[in-house]
XYZ file of C-alpha atoms in Angstrom:
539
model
C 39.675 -40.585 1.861
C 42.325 -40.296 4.542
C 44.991 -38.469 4.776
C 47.528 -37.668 7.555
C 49.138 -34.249 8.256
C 51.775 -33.789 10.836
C 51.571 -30.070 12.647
C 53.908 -28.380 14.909
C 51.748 -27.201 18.519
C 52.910 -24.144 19.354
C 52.810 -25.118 22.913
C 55.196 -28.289 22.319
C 58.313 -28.962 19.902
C 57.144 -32.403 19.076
C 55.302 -33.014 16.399
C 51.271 -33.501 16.723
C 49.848 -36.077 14.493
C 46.753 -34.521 13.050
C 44.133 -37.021 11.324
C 42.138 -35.497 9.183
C 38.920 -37.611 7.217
C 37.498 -36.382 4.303
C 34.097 -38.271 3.050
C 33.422 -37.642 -0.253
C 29.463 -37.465 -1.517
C 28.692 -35.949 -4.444
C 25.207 -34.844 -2.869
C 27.081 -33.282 -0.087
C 28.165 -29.416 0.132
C 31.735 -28.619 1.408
C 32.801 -27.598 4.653
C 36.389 -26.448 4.333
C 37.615 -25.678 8.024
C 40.999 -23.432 9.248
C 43.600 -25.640 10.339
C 45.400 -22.721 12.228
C 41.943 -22.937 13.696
C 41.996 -26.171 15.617
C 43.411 -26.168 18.469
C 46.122 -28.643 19.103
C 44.873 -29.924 22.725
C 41.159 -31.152 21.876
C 39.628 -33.396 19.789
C 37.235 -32.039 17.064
C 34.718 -33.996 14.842
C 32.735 -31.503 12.482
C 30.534 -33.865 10.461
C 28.720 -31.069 7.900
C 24.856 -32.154 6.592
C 24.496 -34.477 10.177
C 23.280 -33.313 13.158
C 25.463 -34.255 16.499
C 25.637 -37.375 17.464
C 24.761 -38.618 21.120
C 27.201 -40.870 22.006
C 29.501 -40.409 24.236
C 32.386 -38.553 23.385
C 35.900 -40.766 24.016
C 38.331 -39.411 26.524
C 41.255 -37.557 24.680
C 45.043 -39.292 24.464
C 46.894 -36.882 26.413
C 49.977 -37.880 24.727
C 48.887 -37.209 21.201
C 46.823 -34.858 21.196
C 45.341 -36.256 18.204
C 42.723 -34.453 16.230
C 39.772 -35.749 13.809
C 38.277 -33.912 11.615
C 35.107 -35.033 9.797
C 34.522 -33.124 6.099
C 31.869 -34.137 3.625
C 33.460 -32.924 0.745
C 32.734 -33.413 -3.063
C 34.550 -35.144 -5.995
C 35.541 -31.564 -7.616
C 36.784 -29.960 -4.543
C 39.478 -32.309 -4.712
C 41.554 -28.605 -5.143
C 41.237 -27.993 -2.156
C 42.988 -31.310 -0.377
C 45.498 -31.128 -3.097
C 47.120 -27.956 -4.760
C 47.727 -30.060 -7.806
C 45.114 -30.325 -11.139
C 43.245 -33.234 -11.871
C 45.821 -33.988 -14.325
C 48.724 -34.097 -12.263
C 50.063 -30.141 -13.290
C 51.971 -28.575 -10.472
C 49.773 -25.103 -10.588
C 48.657 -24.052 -7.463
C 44.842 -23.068 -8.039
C 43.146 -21.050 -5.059
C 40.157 -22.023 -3.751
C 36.850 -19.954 -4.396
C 34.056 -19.553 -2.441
C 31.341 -20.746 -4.387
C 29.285 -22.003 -1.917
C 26.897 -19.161 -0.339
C 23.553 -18.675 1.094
C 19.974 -19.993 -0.788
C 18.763 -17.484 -2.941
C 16.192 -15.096 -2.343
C 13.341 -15.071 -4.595
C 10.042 -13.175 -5.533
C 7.266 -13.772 -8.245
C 10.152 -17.055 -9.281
C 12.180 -14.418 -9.995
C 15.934 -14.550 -7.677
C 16.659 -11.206 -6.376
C 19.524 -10.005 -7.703
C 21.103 -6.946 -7.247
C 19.906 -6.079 -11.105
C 16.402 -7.398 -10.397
C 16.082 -5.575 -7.182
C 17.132 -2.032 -9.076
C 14.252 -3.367 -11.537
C 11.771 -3.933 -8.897
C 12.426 -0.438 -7.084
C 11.923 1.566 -10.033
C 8.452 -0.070 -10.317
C 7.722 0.877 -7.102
C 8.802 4.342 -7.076
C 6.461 4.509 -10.162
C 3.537 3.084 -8.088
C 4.444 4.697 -5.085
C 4.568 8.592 -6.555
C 1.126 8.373 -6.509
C 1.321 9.410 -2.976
C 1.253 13.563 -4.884
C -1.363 12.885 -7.382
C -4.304 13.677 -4.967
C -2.170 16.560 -3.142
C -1.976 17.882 -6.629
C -5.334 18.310 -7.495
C -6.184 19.695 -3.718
C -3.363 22.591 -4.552
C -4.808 23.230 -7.951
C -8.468 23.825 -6.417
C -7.341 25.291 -2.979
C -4.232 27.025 -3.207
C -4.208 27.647 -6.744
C -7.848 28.897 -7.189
C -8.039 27.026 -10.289
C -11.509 25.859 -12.339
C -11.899 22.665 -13.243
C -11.273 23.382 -17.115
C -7.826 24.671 -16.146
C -6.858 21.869 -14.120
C -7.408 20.021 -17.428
C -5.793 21.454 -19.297
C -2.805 21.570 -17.079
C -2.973 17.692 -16.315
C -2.660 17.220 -20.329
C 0.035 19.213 -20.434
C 2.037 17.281 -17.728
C 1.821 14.114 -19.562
C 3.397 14.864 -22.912
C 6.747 13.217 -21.795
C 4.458 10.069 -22.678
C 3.892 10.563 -25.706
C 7.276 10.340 -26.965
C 8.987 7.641 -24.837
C 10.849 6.128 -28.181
C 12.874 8.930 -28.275
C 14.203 8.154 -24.753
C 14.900 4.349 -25.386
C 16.902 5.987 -28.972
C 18.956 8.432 -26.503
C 19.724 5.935 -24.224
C 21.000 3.233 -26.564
C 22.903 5.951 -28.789
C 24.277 8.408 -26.824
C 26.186 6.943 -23.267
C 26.060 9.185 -20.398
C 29.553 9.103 -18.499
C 29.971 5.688 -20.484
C 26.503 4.141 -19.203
C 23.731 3.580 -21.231
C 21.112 2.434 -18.134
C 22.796 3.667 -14.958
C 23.677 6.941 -15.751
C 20.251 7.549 -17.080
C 18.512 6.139 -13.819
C 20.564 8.581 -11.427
C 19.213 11.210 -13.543
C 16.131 10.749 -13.821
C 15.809 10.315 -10.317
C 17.610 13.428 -9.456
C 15.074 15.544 -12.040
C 12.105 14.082 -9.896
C 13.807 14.974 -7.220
C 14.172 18.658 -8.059
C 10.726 19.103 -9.637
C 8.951 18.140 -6.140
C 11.309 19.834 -3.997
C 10.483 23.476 -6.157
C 6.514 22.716 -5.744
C 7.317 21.969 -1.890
C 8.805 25.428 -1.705
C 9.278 27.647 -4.756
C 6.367 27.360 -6.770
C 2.949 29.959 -5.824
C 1.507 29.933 -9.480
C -0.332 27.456 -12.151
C 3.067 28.014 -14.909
C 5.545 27.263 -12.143
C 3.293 24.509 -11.096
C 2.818 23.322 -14.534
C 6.593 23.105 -15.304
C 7.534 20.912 -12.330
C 4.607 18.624 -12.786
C 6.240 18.390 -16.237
C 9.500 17.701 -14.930
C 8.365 14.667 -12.661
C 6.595 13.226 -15.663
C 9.657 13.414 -17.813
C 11.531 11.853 -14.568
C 8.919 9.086 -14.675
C 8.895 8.303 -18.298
C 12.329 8.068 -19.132
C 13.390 6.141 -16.150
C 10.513 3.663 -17.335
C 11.911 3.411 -20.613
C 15.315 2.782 -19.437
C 14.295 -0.041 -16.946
C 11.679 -1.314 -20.013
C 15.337 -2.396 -22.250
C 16.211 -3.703 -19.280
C 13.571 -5.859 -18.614
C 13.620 -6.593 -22.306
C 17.255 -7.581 -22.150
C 16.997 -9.743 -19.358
C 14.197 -11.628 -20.916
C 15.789 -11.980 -24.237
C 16.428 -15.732 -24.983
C 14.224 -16.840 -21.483
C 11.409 -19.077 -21.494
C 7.758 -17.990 -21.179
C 7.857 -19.197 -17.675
C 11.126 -17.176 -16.949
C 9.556 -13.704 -19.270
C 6.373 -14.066 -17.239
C 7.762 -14.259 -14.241
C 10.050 -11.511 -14.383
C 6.880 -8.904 -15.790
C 4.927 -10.444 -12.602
C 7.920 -8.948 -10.417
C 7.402 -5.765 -12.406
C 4.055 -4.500 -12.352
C 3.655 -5.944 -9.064
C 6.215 -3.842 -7.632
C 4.455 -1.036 -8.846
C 0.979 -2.288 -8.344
C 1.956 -2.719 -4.832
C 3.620 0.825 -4.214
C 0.116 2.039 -6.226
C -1.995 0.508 -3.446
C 0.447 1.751 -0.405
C 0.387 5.626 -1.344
C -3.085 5.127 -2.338
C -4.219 5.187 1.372
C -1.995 7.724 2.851
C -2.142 10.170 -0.102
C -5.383 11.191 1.743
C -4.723 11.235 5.186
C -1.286 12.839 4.586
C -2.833 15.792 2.929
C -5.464 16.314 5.545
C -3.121 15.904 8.185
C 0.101 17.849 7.004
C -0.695 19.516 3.678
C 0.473 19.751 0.304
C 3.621 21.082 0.808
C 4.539 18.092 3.231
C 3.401 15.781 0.997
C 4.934 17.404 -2.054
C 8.277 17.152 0.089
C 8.041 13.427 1.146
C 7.315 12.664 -2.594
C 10.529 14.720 -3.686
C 12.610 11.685 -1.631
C 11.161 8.712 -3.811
C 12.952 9.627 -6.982
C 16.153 9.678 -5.262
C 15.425 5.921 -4.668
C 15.517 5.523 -8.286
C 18.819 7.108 -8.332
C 20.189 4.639 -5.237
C 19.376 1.699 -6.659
C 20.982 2.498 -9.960
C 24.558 1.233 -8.596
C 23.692 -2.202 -8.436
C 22.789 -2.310 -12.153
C 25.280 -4.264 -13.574
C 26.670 -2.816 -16.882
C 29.535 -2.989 -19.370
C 31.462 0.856 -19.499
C 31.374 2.175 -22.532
C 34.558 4.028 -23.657
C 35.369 6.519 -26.264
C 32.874 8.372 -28.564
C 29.749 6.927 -29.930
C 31.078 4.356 -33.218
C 29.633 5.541 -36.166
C 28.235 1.997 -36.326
C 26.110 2.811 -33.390
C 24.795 5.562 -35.422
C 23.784 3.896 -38.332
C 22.256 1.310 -35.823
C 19.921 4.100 -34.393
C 19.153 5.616 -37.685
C 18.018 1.918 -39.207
C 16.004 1.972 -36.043
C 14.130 4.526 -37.329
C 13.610 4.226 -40.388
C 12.319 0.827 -40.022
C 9.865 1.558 -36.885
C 8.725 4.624 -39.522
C 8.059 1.312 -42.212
C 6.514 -0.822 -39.523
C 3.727 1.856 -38.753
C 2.806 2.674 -42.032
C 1.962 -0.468 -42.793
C -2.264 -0.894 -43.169
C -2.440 -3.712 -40.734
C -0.493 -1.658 -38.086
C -1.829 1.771 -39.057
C -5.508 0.952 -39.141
C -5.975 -0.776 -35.319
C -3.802 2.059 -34.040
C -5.830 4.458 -35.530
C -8.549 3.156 -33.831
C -6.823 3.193 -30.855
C -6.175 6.088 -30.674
C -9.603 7.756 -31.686
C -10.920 4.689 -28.809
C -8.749 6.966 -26.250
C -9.328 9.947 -27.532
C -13.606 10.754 -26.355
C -13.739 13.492 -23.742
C -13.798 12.428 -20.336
C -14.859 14.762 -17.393
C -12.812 13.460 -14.396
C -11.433 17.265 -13.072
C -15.198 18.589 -12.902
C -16.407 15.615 -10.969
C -13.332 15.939 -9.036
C -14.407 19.845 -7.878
C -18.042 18.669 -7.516
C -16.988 15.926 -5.100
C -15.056 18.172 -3.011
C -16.860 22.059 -3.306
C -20.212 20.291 -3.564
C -20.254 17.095 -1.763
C -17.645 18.162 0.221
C -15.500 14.817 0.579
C -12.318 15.057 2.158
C -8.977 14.329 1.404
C -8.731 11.173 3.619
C -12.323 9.546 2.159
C -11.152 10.415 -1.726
C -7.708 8.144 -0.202
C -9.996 5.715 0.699
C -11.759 5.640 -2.603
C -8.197 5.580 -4.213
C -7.181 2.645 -2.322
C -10.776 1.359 -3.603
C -9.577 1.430 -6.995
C -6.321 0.444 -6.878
C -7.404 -2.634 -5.591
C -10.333 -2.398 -8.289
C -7.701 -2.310 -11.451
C -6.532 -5.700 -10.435
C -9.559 -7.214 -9.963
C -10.225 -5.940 -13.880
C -6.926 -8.076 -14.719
C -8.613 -11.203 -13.075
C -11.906 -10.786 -14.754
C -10.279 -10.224 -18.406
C -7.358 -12.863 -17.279
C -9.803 -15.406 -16.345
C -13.107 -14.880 -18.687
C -12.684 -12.451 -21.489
C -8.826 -13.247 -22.557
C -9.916 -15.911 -25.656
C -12.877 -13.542 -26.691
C -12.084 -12.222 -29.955
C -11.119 -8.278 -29.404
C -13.949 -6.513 -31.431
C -16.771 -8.670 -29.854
C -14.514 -7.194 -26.138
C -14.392 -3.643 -27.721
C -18.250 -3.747 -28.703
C -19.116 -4.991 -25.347
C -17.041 -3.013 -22.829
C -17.804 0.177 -24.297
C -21.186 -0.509 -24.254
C -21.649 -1.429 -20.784
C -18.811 0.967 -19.560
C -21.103 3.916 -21.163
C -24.659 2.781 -19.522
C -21.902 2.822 -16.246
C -20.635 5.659 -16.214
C -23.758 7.432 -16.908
C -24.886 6.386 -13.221
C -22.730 9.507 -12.307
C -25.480 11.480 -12.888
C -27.719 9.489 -9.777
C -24.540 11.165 -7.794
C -24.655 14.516 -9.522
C -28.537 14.830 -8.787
C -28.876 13.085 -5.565
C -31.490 10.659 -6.756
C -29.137 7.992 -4.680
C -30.070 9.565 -1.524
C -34.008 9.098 -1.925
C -33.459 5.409 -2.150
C -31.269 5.872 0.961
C -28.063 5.414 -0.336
C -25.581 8.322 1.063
C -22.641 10.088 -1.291
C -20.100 8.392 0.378
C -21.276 4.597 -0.620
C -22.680 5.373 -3.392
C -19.140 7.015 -4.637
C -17.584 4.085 -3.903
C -19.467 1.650 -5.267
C -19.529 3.518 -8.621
C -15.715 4.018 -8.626
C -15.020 -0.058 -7.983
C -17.721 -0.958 -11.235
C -16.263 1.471 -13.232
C -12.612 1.153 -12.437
C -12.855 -2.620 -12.822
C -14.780 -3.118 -16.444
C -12.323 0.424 -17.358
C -9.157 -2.002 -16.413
C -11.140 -4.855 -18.210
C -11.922 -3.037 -21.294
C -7.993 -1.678 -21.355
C -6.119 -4.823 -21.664
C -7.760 -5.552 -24.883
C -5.361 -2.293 -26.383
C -2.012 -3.470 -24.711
C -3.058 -7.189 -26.101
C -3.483 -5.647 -29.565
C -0.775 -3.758 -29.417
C 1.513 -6.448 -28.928
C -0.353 -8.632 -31.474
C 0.757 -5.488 -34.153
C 4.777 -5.897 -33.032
C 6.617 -7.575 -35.806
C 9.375 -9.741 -34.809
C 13.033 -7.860 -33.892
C 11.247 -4.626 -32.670
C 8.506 -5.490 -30.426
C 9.625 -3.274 -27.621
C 10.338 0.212 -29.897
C 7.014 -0.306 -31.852
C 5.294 -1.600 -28.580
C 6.565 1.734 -26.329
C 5.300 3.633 -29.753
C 1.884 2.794 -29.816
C 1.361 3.190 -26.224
C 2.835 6.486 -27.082
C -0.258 6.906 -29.450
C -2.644 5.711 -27.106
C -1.216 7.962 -24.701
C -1.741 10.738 -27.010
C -5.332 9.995 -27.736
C -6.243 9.935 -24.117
C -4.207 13.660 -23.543
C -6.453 14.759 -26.400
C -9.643 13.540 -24.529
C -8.541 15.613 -21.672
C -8.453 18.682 -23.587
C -11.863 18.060 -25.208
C -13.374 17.487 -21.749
C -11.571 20.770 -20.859
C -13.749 22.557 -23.607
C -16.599 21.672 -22.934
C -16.591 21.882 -19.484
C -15.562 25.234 -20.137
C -18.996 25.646 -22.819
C -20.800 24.706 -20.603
C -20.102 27.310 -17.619
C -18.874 24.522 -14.449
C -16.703 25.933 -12.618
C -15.284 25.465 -9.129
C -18.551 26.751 -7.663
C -21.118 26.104 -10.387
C -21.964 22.661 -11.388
C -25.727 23.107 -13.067
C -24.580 21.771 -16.465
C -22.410 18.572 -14.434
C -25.202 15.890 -15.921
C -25.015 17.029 -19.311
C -21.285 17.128 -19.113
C -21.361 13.704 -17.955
C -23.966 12.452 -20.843
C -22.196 13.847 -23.454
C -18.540 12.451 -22.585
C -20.200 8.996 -22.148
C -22.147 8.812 -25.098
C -19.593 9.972 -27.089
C -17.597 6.989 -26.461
C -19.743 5.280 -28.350
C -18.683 7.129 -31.403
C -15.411 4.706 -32.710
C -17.751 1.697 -32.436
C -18.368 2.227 -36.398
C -14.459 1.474 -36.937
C -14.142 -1.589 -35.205
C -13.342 -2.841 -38.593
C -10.087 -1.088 -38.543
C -9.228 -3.871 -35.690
C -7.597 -6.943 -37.238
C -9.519 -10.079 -37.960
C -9.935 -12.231 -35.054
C -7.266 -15.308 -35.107
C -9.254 -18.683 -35.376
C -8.741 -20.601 -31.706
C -6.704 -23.521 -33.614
C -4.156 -20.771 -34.908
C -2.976 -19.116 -31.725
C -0.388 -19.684 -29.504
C -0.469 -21.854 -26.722
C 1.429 -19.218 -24.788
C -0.874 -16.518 -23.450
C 0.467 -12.893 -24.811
C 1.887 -11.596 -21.955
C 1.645 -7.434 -21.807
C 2.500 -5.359 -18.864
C 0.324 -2.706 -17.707
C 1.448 0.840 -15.887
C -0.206 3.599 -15.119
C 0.446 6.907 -16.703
């Protein structure tokens, strides 16, 4: 299309003809140059999608000064040559910009500013690792702690899991300052903030210290719940390829700030201390509380409707009917009795150190060692052990896991060091075999779990029986507690360590009678073509 437009120079009071060309394509994006722009002296040809031509340019009619303008334009930008509709109304319509840079993606999912708040909570949940080692070291060193207290303590910090539908029922029911997500994620991240900041300076005994450990873990949970209904609401409606994509960007954002602090949580501890290291992890939550501006959400004004009440209260009362019923109750039962075998973790964490003395910087290492190991245990169930019916999984994992983790007592004894192999590798090794058939043998509860989700409340009655399963594994940590205290370890005695160790892993065998709690197997012809697609955070 041409079309001619005369234009005053400001340098001459004669008119300048002005020619400008617009090729229309349909395949071709829109280049919409200034007019006040181009100046009235020179000849211009701005051809957009081509690159410049090489012939030579014509000499320029000094006494028109005329001006060409090349624009590849498409068929519904005509707006912007005309100020007139497509059907001939006389309303001006302004032109939008709707044509922007290629979108950035990750894991298929396009970074929005919603998707990138997502993805930085996840990390901040991988990432606050980084204290996790530095606490231990401060409940052995600074603390003068024994290994039963530590336990007991670490239980105690991680009842906030245990009742993360309450959270997701606060947060849909009651809006903070007219926000149901954002309002929630800038506090949660200033309550992390504040616990880590009082152990980094306030906090000299194992009650303070067991309060602000507390606090993070609330900080931790609830944020996660709050970013879960947002995850779930995003992926309402989406197809598998969109859901799965979007739970890749998830635990992968955590996964990967997992395996970042899992190096430095060492090093930083033997190089700087607990206190640093308590103060660098008091900045992470305030991430959580950054990011929480560019979730995009609807205000709510005026009081909570009583309709939003009744809403919440139906909730309730039908996640209460959904658990009682046998084929939910029994697997979760079994669950939770599955998690709930003593484990002795904080006594082979004092032996390692007092005993075998391994420092903060080689227990990083063997961090990073697992980190790395937990994902390897998602390919091997992922690839081989995903279409194996779940009791024949439970039977054999906990089997095997249990003739494992009974090589802890070749470490405890030293028998690895008369066939040569030192403390160090022989650490390591164990920790990657365990850690990977322990990931392994996990998925097989988050995969039940969401096999026990009715339809219309798969995320309340999902976050519910990880709540459980939570619970159970709290209660193993206060068995293993007991009887580490029985049996007389303590930071500085460790002659009972092997029979610690044989009873916790033998005792794991004990739900194997009640694998017929777990619900029968679905024949291969019956399933769903679409794998079940969980997502897995650490605790």
């Amino acid at each position: 299309m041409l079309f001619n437009i005369n234009m005053s120079s400001s340098s001459s009071s004669s008119p300048n003809p002005v020619s400008i060309i617009f090729l229309t394509s349909p395949n071709s994006p829109i280049l919409s140059p200034s007019l006040s722009q181009i100046s009235a002296k020179r000849s211009l040809i701005v051809a957009a999608g081509v690159r410049r031509s090489k012939r030579r340019r014509r000499p320029p009619q000094p006494q028109q000064n005329d001006m060409s303008v090349t624009v590849s334009m498409p068929f519904e930008a005509e707006p912007f040559v005309s100020s007139r509709t497509r059907n001939g109304a006389g309303k001006n319509i302004p032109q939008k910009n709707r044509y922007s840079m290629s979108s950035i993606s990750c894991f298929g999912v396009e970074l929005t500013p919603d998707n990138i708040a997502i993805s930085m909570v996840y990390f901040v949940q991988g990432v606050l690792g980084l204290a996790r080692l530095a606490v231990s070291f401060y409940f052995k060193d600074d603390l003068h702690l024994d290994p039963a207290e530590t336990a007991v303590i670490t239980g105690f910090s991680a009842l906030p899991w245990l009742i993360k539908p309450l959270y997701g029922f606060i947060s849909d029911s009651v809006p903070l300052f007219g926000y149901r997500r954002r309002s929630y994620l800038v506090l949660s991240g200033l309550l992390g903030a504040l616990s880590w900041s009082l152990m980094a300076t306030f906090v000299d005994d194992k009650y303070g210290a067991a309060f602000c450990i507390l606090l993070g873990s609330l900080s931790v949970a609830f944020s996660d719940v709050v970013v879960d209904s947002m995850v779930v609401e995003r992926a309402r409606g989406e197809t598998q390829s969109v859901s799965g994509s979007l739970q890749s960007l998830c635990w992968g954002s955590s996964a990967f700030g997992g395996i970042v602090s899992s190096y430095f949580s060492g090093s930083l501890v033997d190089a700087y201390g607990v206190r640093f290291v308590f103060g660098l992890s008091a900045l992470l939550p305030l991430l959580t509380s950054a990011v929480a501006v560019l979730v995009k959400e609807q205000r709510v004004r005026g009081p909570l409707s009583s309709s939003a009440l009744d809403t919440t209260t139906n909730g309730i009362v039908e996640l209460w009917q959904a658990i009682k019923q046998p084929n939910v109750f029994l697997p979760t039962l079994f669950i939770f009795l599955w998690q709930a075998t003593p484990h002795s973790e904080s006594a082979m964490f004092y032996f390692t150190t007092n005993k075998l003395g391994f420092t903060p910087e080689f227990l990083g290492r063997v961090k990073l060692v697992t980190s790395i190991a937990s994902l390897l245990g998602v390919g091997l169930y992922n690839g081989f052990l995903k279409n194996v019916p779940l009791r024949k999984i439970f039977l054999a994992t906990t089997i095997t896991g249990t003739a494992l983790g009974l090589t802890q007592v070749i470490l405890v004894t030293g028998l690895n060091r008369k066939f040569g192999i030192s403390d160090e590798w022989f650490a390591i090794g164990d920790s990657l075999i365990i850690t990977v058939l322990g990931q392994a043998s996990f998925m097989p509860v988050l995969v039940l779990a969401a096999r026990l989700c009715p339809e219309g409340m798969e995320a309340t009655l999902f976050a519910t029986l990880m709540s459980i399963s939570n619970g159970g594994s709290v209660l193993g940590g206060l068995f293993g507690a007991g009887l580490t205290k029985v049996l007389g370890i303590t930071k500085d005695s460790f002659d009972n360590l092997a029979l610690l160790i044989i009873i916790c892993n033998l005792s794991s065998l004990l739900p194997l009678p009640l694998l017929h709690l777990l619900p029968a197997d679905i024949p291969k012809d019956e399933r769903p073509k679409q794998d079940i697609e969980v997502e897995l955070k650490s605790s």
